[in-house]
Amino acid sequence: MQSTVDDVSMMVLCNSTFRQNRTSTEGYFLAGKNMTWFPVGASIFASNVGAPMYIGLAGTAAASGFAVAIYEWHAVYLLIALGWVFVPVYVASGAYTMPEYLKKRFGGRRIRIYLSVLALILYILTKISAEIYSGAIFMKQLLNWNMYACILIILAVTCIYTVAGGLTAVIYTDTIQTIILLIGAFVLMILGFHKVGGWNAMIAKYPYAAANYTLANTSVHACGLPREDFQRIFRDPKTGDIPWTGAIFGLSTIGIWVWCTDQLMVQRCLSAKNLTHAKAGSLMAAVLKILPFFLWIIPGMISRILFPDEIACADPVKCEEVCGNRAGCTNIAYPLFVLRMLPGGLRGLMLSALLAALMSSLTSIFNSASTMFTMDIWRRIRPHSKQRELMLVGRISGAFWGLMAGLATGLSRMVVDFMFPAPVCGSNDPDNRPAVLKEVHFLHFAIIISGVCALVTTVVSLFTKSRPPEKIRRLTFWTRNDPKEPDISDSEVDDDSEDENIQTVEGIPPIQSQKSIPKRMYHWLCGISDKPRPKLTEDEKVLIRKKMTSISEKPFWKSLMNVLAIIVAIGTTFMLGFFN
């Protein structure tokens, strides 16, 4: 009886505490931990399906066929691992961010700062720049606007509702945009199959999809004709553009970071109201990751069949005339497909789908980046930051040595890659790249980096004192169900005030004050509330902590999720075998 009363009390207190999601760090960064499985799953999928999916995925398929599907279907297994292996540990730890979790798990502050700074740099150099550039290419092809104007419009629209709404706005917007982009891509796929004559006709025509001058000139066949193994997903370890050894082993290490430890994905699961909804959301995203093969990869191949002179250009001079890129024009396969296949109204639908995908990814990146900057970096700079300051900053903004070794190894390859670019196919330039670039595929190099990290971490750990068991309670998969909280020494306690991070309880009238309209808009934009913040009792703090870190599940739903996860994994395995 007492247990039931405690559960009801916890539910009432937590609902009232986190309901106004924009005015607390829990609400702004974790959507009040009140999200259901459908928006969680839709947001995970939409966060990954950005403009590079329309440009890069379809373009790579136009160039080489089915193999790029491994990146999508490989994610299915890792998304299941996210919900079943990683999220229970993250939730039990009570962490907001991945760097915060690692700080709790391994102790010290340098690993938290290092990962936060590195993630922010990578977001800027890879994710944000790729999204904006790809989106600008698409808009320029469809609207013939200036590239810089497209970039400014993309940034302005995206920033407004990301800054104002927090993760709640991002997730709900992602849900709507997922529906839009799936409808738009599905319509274009059907039209493409109709135009090319169906599946069998596509398979028969693709090997000969080349520019006229390529078919007439045997010297450029290697650059202008598709690969002979275009129907295979797993390709030769030596000659394959995506070797199967790298796809299984190297891609797994990269994929674990992208899907299971990247703040961008983890934050969506942490916003779920309970572990069952987090599992269901990750499983829904896993199912949706099967679709890109049909919605973007196949249309990319069809585009090459229909427009070979542009998409399959093999001469650097002619490629530069078509798309301004001497290396090739497969990246415009999907935009050109949209431009020439659809009438005006449907073309507008696809532009909406593109912008939806683009903004979904950018808003997710911005929100996750602001979370890490605010919670992991700003709190170190300003250890006594008040709730209001954290909200404003969030809107504008052992293991350690293993990570450092991996960073040094990866940077060495990147520097060499910039110093010795690959010669453009079809040109007479010699390939003077060192063997580490010419002979070692980047997925194979990922295996090397993982080995270096594992070796250094193991060696250093053997010469350092391990953390005692009482300090890793609820911080590993094997200790996630420990009823006790981990022991924290005085040196490990963060300086931020817990009371300042607790949301105002509803029902208390706001302080009556006259504010100007600009000040009201400022307070609304920054999520600043004038409501008084009552002092919570120790029991109430315990209840809130229990809500935030609970990983309990009802037996029926737990069993159902397990069965569905097995079905999805088996189905994906069958498809990988079928298309190989």
PDB file of C-alpha atoms in Angstrom, residues 221-400:
ATOM      1  CA  HIS A 221      35.179   3.325 -69.115  1.00  0.00           C
ATOM      2  CA  ALA A 222      36.591   2.871 -65.623  1.00  0.00           C
ATOM      3  CA  CYS A 223      35.276   6.271 -64.552  1.00  0.00           C
ATOM      4  CA  GLY A 224      32.067   6.409 -66.544  1.00  0.00           C
ATOM      5  CA  LEU A 225      30.547   2.933 -66.097  1.00  0.00           C
ATOM      6  CA  PRO A 226      28.971   1.546 -62.905  1.00  0.00           C
ATOM      7  CA  ARG A 227      30.771  -1.134 -60.921  1.00  0.00           C
ATOM      8  CA  GLU A 228      30.214  -4.727 -61.982  1.00  0.00           C
ATOM      9  CA  ASP A 229      29.321  -5.661 -58.389  1.00  0.00           C
ATOM     10  CA  PHE A 230      26.625  -2.970 -58.108  1.00  0.00           C
ATOM     11  CA  GLN A 231      24.047  -5.496 -56.824  1.00  0.00           C
ATOM     12  CA  ARG A 232      26.252  -6.674 -53.952  1.00  0.00           C
ATOM     13  CA  ILE A 233      26.235  -5.101 -50.477  1.00  0.00           C
ATOM     14  CA  PHE A 234      29.245  -7.022 -49.130  1.00  0.00           C
ATOM     15  CA  ARG A 235      32.203  -6.400 -51.444  1.00  0.00           C
ATOM     16  CA  ASP A 236      35.776  -7.601 -51.858  1.00  0.00           C
ATOM     17  CA  PRO A 237      38.111  -6.590 -48.990  1.00  0.00           C
ATOM     18  CA  LYS A 238      40.798  -5.435 -51.420  1.00  0.00           C
ATOM     19  CA  THR A 239      39.024  -3.986 -54.454  1.00  0.00           C
ATOM     20  CA  GLY A 240      35.631  -3.083 -53.032  1.00  0.00           C
ATOM     21  CA  ASP A 241      34.688   0.559 -52.524  1.00  0.00           C
ATOM     22  CA  ILE A 242      33.016  -0.529 -49.259  1.00  0.00           C
ATOM     23  CA  PRO A 243      34.899  -3.729 -48.289  1.00  0.00           C
ATOM     24  CA  TRP A 244      32.910  -6.254 -46.268  1.00  0.00           C
ATOM     25  CA  THR A 245      35.635  -6.508 -43.620  1.00  0.00           C
ATOM     26  CA  GLY A 246      35.460  -2.782 -43.002  1.00  0.00           C
ATOM     27  CA  ALA A 247      31.666  -2.796 -43.150  1.00  0.00           C
ATOM     28  CA  ILE A 248      31.417  -5.416 -40.402  1.00  0.00           C
ATOM     29  CA  PHE A 249      34.287  -4.488 -38.082  1.00  0.00           C
ATOM     30  CA  GLY A 250      35.309  -0.906 -38.825  1.00  0.00           C
ATOM     31  CA  LEU A 251      31.775   0.369 -39.316  1.00  0.00           C
ATOM     32  CA  SER A 252      30.729  -1.243 -36.035  1.00  0.00           C
ATOM     33  CA  THR A 253      33.113   0.912 -34.018  1.00  0.00           C
ATOM     34  CA  ILE A 254      32.041   4.049 -35.872  1.00  0.00           C
ATOM     35  CA  GLY A 255      28.384   3.065 -35.568  1.00  0.00           C
ATOM     36  CA  ILE A 256      28.571   2.534 -31.807  1.00  0.00           C
ATOM     37  CA  TRP A 257      29.721   6.113 -31.443  1.00  0.00           C
ATOM     38  CA  VAL A 258      27.101   7.502 -33.852  1.00  0.00           C
ATOM     39  CA  TRP A 259      24.095   5.551 -32.587  1.00  0.00           C
ATOM     40  CA  CYS A 260      24.894   4.550 -29.018  1.00  0.00           C
ATOM     41  CA  THR A 261      27.101   7.264 -27.516  1.00  0.00           C
ATOM     42  CA  ASP A 262      26.553  10.416 -29.574  1.00  0.00           C
ATOM     43  CA  GLN A 263      24.607  13.044 -27.637  1.00  0.00           C
ATOM     44  CA  LEU A 264      22.463  13.632 -30.717  1.00  0.00           C
ATOM     45  CA  MET A 265      20.818  10.191 -30.445  1.00  0.00           C
ATOM     46  CA  VAL A 266      21.153   9.487 -26.736  1.00  0.00           C
ATOM     47  CA  GLN A 267      19.380  12.710 -25.764  1.00  0.00           C
ATOM     48  CA  ARG A 268      16.199  11.609 -27.524  1.00  0.00           C
ATOM     49  CA  CYS A 269      16.042   8.358 -25.565  1.00  0.00           C
ATOM     50  CA  LEU A 270      16.781  10.165 -22.303  1.00  0.00           C
ATOM     51  CA  SER A 271      13.701  12.327 -22.922  1.00  0.00           C
ATOM     52  CA  ALA A 272      11.400   9.259 -22.920  1.00  0.00           C
ATOM     53  CA  LYS A 273       9.001   8.968 -19.974  1.00  0.00           C
ATOM     54  CA  ASN A 274      10.284   5.494 -19.075  1.00  0.00           C
ATOM     55  CA  LEU A 275      12.601   2.759 -20.307  1.00  0.00           C
ATOM     56  CA  THR A 276       9.874   0.956 -22.268  1.00  0.00           C
ATOM     57  CA  HIS A 277       9.131   4.086 -24.295  1.00  0.00           C
ATOM     58  CA  ALA A 278      12.870   4.588 -24.860  1.00  0.00           C
ATOM     59  CA  LYS A 279      13.185   1.014 -26.172  1.00  0.00           C
ATOM     60  CA  ALA A 280      10.100   1.360 -28.363  1.00  0.00           C
ATOM     61  CA  GLY A 281      11.392   4.661 -29.761  1.00  0.00           C
ATOM     62  CA  SER A 282      14.787   3.226 -30.665  1.00  0.00           C
ATOM     63  CA  LEU A 283      13.079   0.174 -32.194  1.00  0.00           C
ATOM     64  CA  MET A 284      10.797   2.394 -34.279  1.00  0.00           C
ATOM     65  CA  ALA A 285      13.844   4.284 -35.544  1.00  0.00           C
ATOM     66  CA  ALA A 286      15.485   0.942 -36.375  1.00  0.00           C
ATOM     67  CA  VAL A 287      12.495  -0.071 -38.504  1.00  0.00           C
ATOM     68  CA  LEU A 288      12.521   3.284 -40.281  1.00  0.00           C
ATOM     69  CA  LYS A 289      16.226   2.860 -41.117  1.00  0.00           C
ATOM     70  CA  ILE A 290      15.250   0.012 -43.455  1.00  0.00           C
ATOM     71  CA  LEU A 291      13.406   2.484 -45.707  1.00  0.00           C
ATOM     72  CA  PRO A 292      16.305   4.608 -47.088  1.00  0.00           C
ATOM     73  CA  PHE A 293      17.293   1.727 -49.372  1.00  0.00           C
ATOM     74  CA  PHE A 294      14.000   2.112 -51.225  1.00  0.00           C
ATOM     75  CA  LEU A 295      13.447   5.862 -50.754  1.00  0.00           C
ATOM     76  CA  TRP A 296      16.911   7.261 -51.638  1.00  0.00           C
ATOM     77  CA  ILE A 297      19.302   4.546 -52.809  1.00  0.00           C
ATOM     78  CA  ILE A 298      17.058   3.127 -55.550  1.00  0.00           C
ATOM     79  CA  PRO A 299      15.975   6.620 -56.792  1.00  0.00           C
ATOM     80  CA  GLY A 300      19.651   7.604 -56.963  1.00  0.00           C
ATOM     81  CA  MET A 301      20.330   4.651 -59.256  1.00  0.00           C
ATOM     82  CA  ILE A 302      17.240   5.423 -61.348  1.00  0.00           C
ATOM     83  CA  SER A 303      18.390   9.030 -61.730  1.00  0.00           C
ATOM     84  CA  ARG A 304      21.657   7.821 -63.265  1.00  0.00           C
ATOM     85  CA  ILE A 305      19.691   5.684 -65.741  1.00  0.00           C
ATOM     86  CA  LEU A 306      17.428   8.556 -66.793  1.00  0.00           C
ATOM     87  CA  PHE A 307      20.041  11.340 -66.928  1.00  0.00           C
ATOM     88  CA  PRO A 308      23.396   9.649 -67.680  1.00  0.00           C
ATOM     89  CA  ASP A 309      25.034  12.574 -69.489  1.00  0.00           C
ATOM     90  CA  GLU A 310      24.874  14.695 -66.319  1.00  0.00           C
ATOM     91  CA  ILE A 311      24.971  12.202 -63.440  1.00  0.00           C
ATOM     92  CA  ALA A 312      27.475   9.780 -65.012  1.00  0.00           C
ATOM     93  CA  CYS A 313      29.896  12.354 -66.429  1.00  0.00           C
ATOM     94  CA  ALA A 314      33.409  10.876 -66.594  1.00  0.00           C
ATOM     95  CA  ASP A 315      35.533  13.718 -67.922  1.00  0.00           C
ATOM     96  CA  PRO A 316      36.659  16.316 -65.316  1.00  0.00           C
ATOM     97  CA  VAL A 317      36.088  19.216 -67.728  1.00  0.00           C
ATOM     98  CA  LYS A 318      32.572  18.105 -68.622  1.00  0.00           C
ATOM     99  CA  CYS A 319      31.744  17.435 -64.947  1.00  0.00           C
ATOM    100  CA  GLU A 320      32.791  20.953 -64.052  1.00  0.00           C
ATOM    101  CA  GLU A 321      30.480  22.300 -66.757  1.00  0.00           C
ATOM    102  CA  VAL A 322      27.538  20.268 -65.440  1.00  0.00           C
ATOM    103  CA  CYS A 323      27.799  20.739 -61.676  1.00  0.00           C
ATOM    104  CA  GLY A 324      30.957  22.722 -60.940  1.00  0.00           C
ATOM    105  CA  ASN A 325      32.795  19.692 -59.507  1.00  0.00           C
ATOM    106  CA  ARG A 326      35.663  18.080 -61.436  1.00  0.00           C
ATOM    107  CA  ALA A 327      35.435  14.925 -59.313  1.00  0.00           C
ATOM    108  CA  GLY A 328      31.956  13.997 -60.563  1.00  0.00           C
ATOM    109  CA  CYS A 329      28.278  14.944 -60.482  1.00  0.00           C
ATOM    110  CA  THR A 330      26.590  12.028 -58.760  1.00  0.00           C
ATOM    111  CA  ASN A 331      25.794  14.325 -55.821  1.00  0.00           C
ATOM    112  CA  ILE A 332      23.130  16.095 -57.890  1.00  0.00           C
ATOM    113  CA  ALA A 333      21.373  12.798 -58.731  1.00  0.00           C
ATOM    114  CA  TYR A 334      18.434  13.317 -56.380  1.00  0.00           C
ATOM    115  CA  PRO A 335      17.944  17.098 -56.909  1.00  0.00           C
ATOM    116  CA  LEU A 336      18.033  16.594 -60.684  1.00  0.00           C
ATOM    117  CA  PHE A 337      15.594  13.709 -60.341  1.00  0.00           C
ATOM    118  CA  VAL A 338      13.172  15.952 -58.427  1.00  0.00           C
ATOM    119  CA  LEU A 339      13.614  18.867 -60.836  1.00  0.00           C
ATOM    120  CA  ARG A 340      12.918  16.880 -64.010  1.00  0.00           C
ATOM    121  CA  MET A 341      10.459  14.271 -62.779  1.00  0.00           C
ATOM    122  CA  LEU A 342       7.953  16.281 -60.765  1.00  0.00           C
ATOM    123  CA  PRO A 343       5.483  19.017 -61.736  1.00  0.00           C
ATOM    124  CA  GLY A 344       5.499  22.301 -59.856  1.00  0.00           C
ATOM    125  CA  GLY A 345       3.177  21.290 -57.009  1.00  0.00           C
ATOM    126  CA  LEU A 346       4.913  18.019 -56.233  1.00  0.00           C
ATOM    127  CA  ARG A 347       8.268  19.730 -56.609  1.00  0.00           C
ATOM    128  CA  GLY A 348       7.197  22.047 -53.816  1.00  0.00           C
ATOM    129  CA  LEU A 349       6.294  18.985 -51.725  1.00  0.00           C
ATOM    130  CA  MET A 350       9.782  17.586 -52.183  1.00  0.00           C
ATOM    131  CA  LEU A 351      11.358  20.928 -51.320  1.00  0.00           C
ATOM    132  CA  SER A 352       9.281  20.889 -48.143  1.00  0.00           C
ATOM    133  CA  ALA A 353      10.488  17.361 -47.451  1.00  0.00           C
ATOM    134  CA  LEU A 354      14.089  18.435 -47.945  1.00  0.00           C
ATOM    135  CA  LEU A 355      13.747  21.448 -45.669  1.00  0.00           C
ATOM    136  CA  ALA A 356      11.989  19.234 -43.120  1.00  0.00           C
ATOM    137  CA  ALA A 357      14.864  16.752 -43.141  1.00  0.00           C
ATOM    138  CA  LEU A 358      17.459  19.513 -43.064  1.00  0.00           C
ATOM    139  CA  MET A 359      15.899  21.390 -40.169  1.00  0.00           C
ATOM    140  CA  SER A 360      15.290  18.158 -38.240  1.00  0.00           C
ATOM    141  CA  SER A 361      18.990  17.371 -38.322  1.00  0.00           C
ATOM    142  CA  LEU A 362      20.175  20.914 -37.647  1.00  0.00           C
ATOM    143  CA  THR A 363      17.789  21.522 -34.755  1.00  0.00           C
ATOM    144  CA  SER A 364      18.841  18.237 -33.176  1.00  0.00           C
ATOM    145  CA  ILE A 365      22.513  19.142 -33.564  1.00  0.00           C
ATOM    146  CA  PHE A 366      22.010  22.646 -32.167  1.00  0.00           C
ATOM    147  CA  ASN A 367      20.033  21.397 -29.165  1.00  0.00           C
ATOM    148  CA  SER A 368      22.496  18.618 -28.357  1.00  0.00           C
ATOM    149  CA  ALA A 369      25.446  20.978 -28.755  1.00  0.00           C
ATOM    150  CA  SER A 370      23.867  23.549 -26.461  1.00  0.00           C
ATOM    151  CA  THR A 371      23.214  20.828 -23.877  1.00  0.00           C
ATOM    152  CA  MET A 372      26.864  19.771 -23.773  1.00  0.00           C
ATOM    153  CA  PHE A 373      28.164  23.342 -23.794  1.00  0.00           C
ATOM    154  CA  THR A 374      25.857  24.407 -20.982  1.00  0.00           C
ATOM    155  CA  MET A 375      26.042  21.357 -18.727  1.00  0.00           C
ATOM    156  CA  ASP A 376      29.651  20.264 -19.328  1.00  0.00           C
ATOM    157  CA  ILE A 377      31.585  23.434 -20.171  1.00  0.00           C
ATOM    158  CA  TRP A 378      29.741  26.496 -18.901  1.00  0.00           C
ATOM    159  CA  ARG A 379      29.269  24.963 -15.457  1.00  0.00           C
ATOM    160  CA  ARG A 380      33.038  24.566 -15.224  1.00  0.00           C
ATOM    161  CA  ILE A 381      33.557  28.209 -16.203  1.00  0.00           C
ATOM    162  CA  ARG A 382      30.700  29.430 -13.982  1.00  0.00           C
ATOM    163  CA  PRO A 383      30.328  26.779 -11.239  1.00  0.00           C
ATOM    164  CA  HIS A 384      27.632  28.718  -9.355  1.00  0.00           C
ATOM    165  CA  SER A 385      25.455  29.474 -12.366  1.00  0.00           C
ATOM    166  CA  LYS A 386      21.803  30.054 -11.550  1.00  0.00           C
ATOM    167  CA  GLN A 387      18.987  28.338 -13.425  1.00  0.00           C
ATOM    168  CA  ARG A 388      18.269  31.503 -15.426  1.00  0.00           C
ATOM    169  CA  GLU A 389      21.867  31.790 -16.576  1.00  0.00           C
ATOM    170  CA  LEU A 390      22.049  28.129 -17.612  1.00  0.00           C
ATOM    171  CA  MET A 391      18.877  28.492 -19.667  1.00  0.00           C
ATOM    172  CA  LEU A 392      20.234  31.576 -21.454  1.00  0.00           C
ATOM    173  CA  VAL A 393      23.591  29.934 -22.156  1.00  0.00           C
ATOM    174  CA  GLY A 394      21.847  26.814 -23.417  1.00  0.00           C
ATOM    175  CA  ARG A 395      19.975  28.827 -25.972  1.00  0.00           C
ATOM    176  CA  ILE A 396      23.070  30.601 -27.363  1.00  0.00           C
ATOM    177  CA  SER A 397      25.514  28.293 -27.402  1.00  0.00           C
ATOM    178  CA  GLY A 398      41.194   6.126 -17.477  1.00  0.00           C
ATOM    179  CA  ALA A 399      39.632   6.122 -20.583  1.00  0.00           C
ATOM    180  CA  PHE A 400      41.007   9.612 -21.144  1.00  0.00           C
TER     181      PHE A 400
END
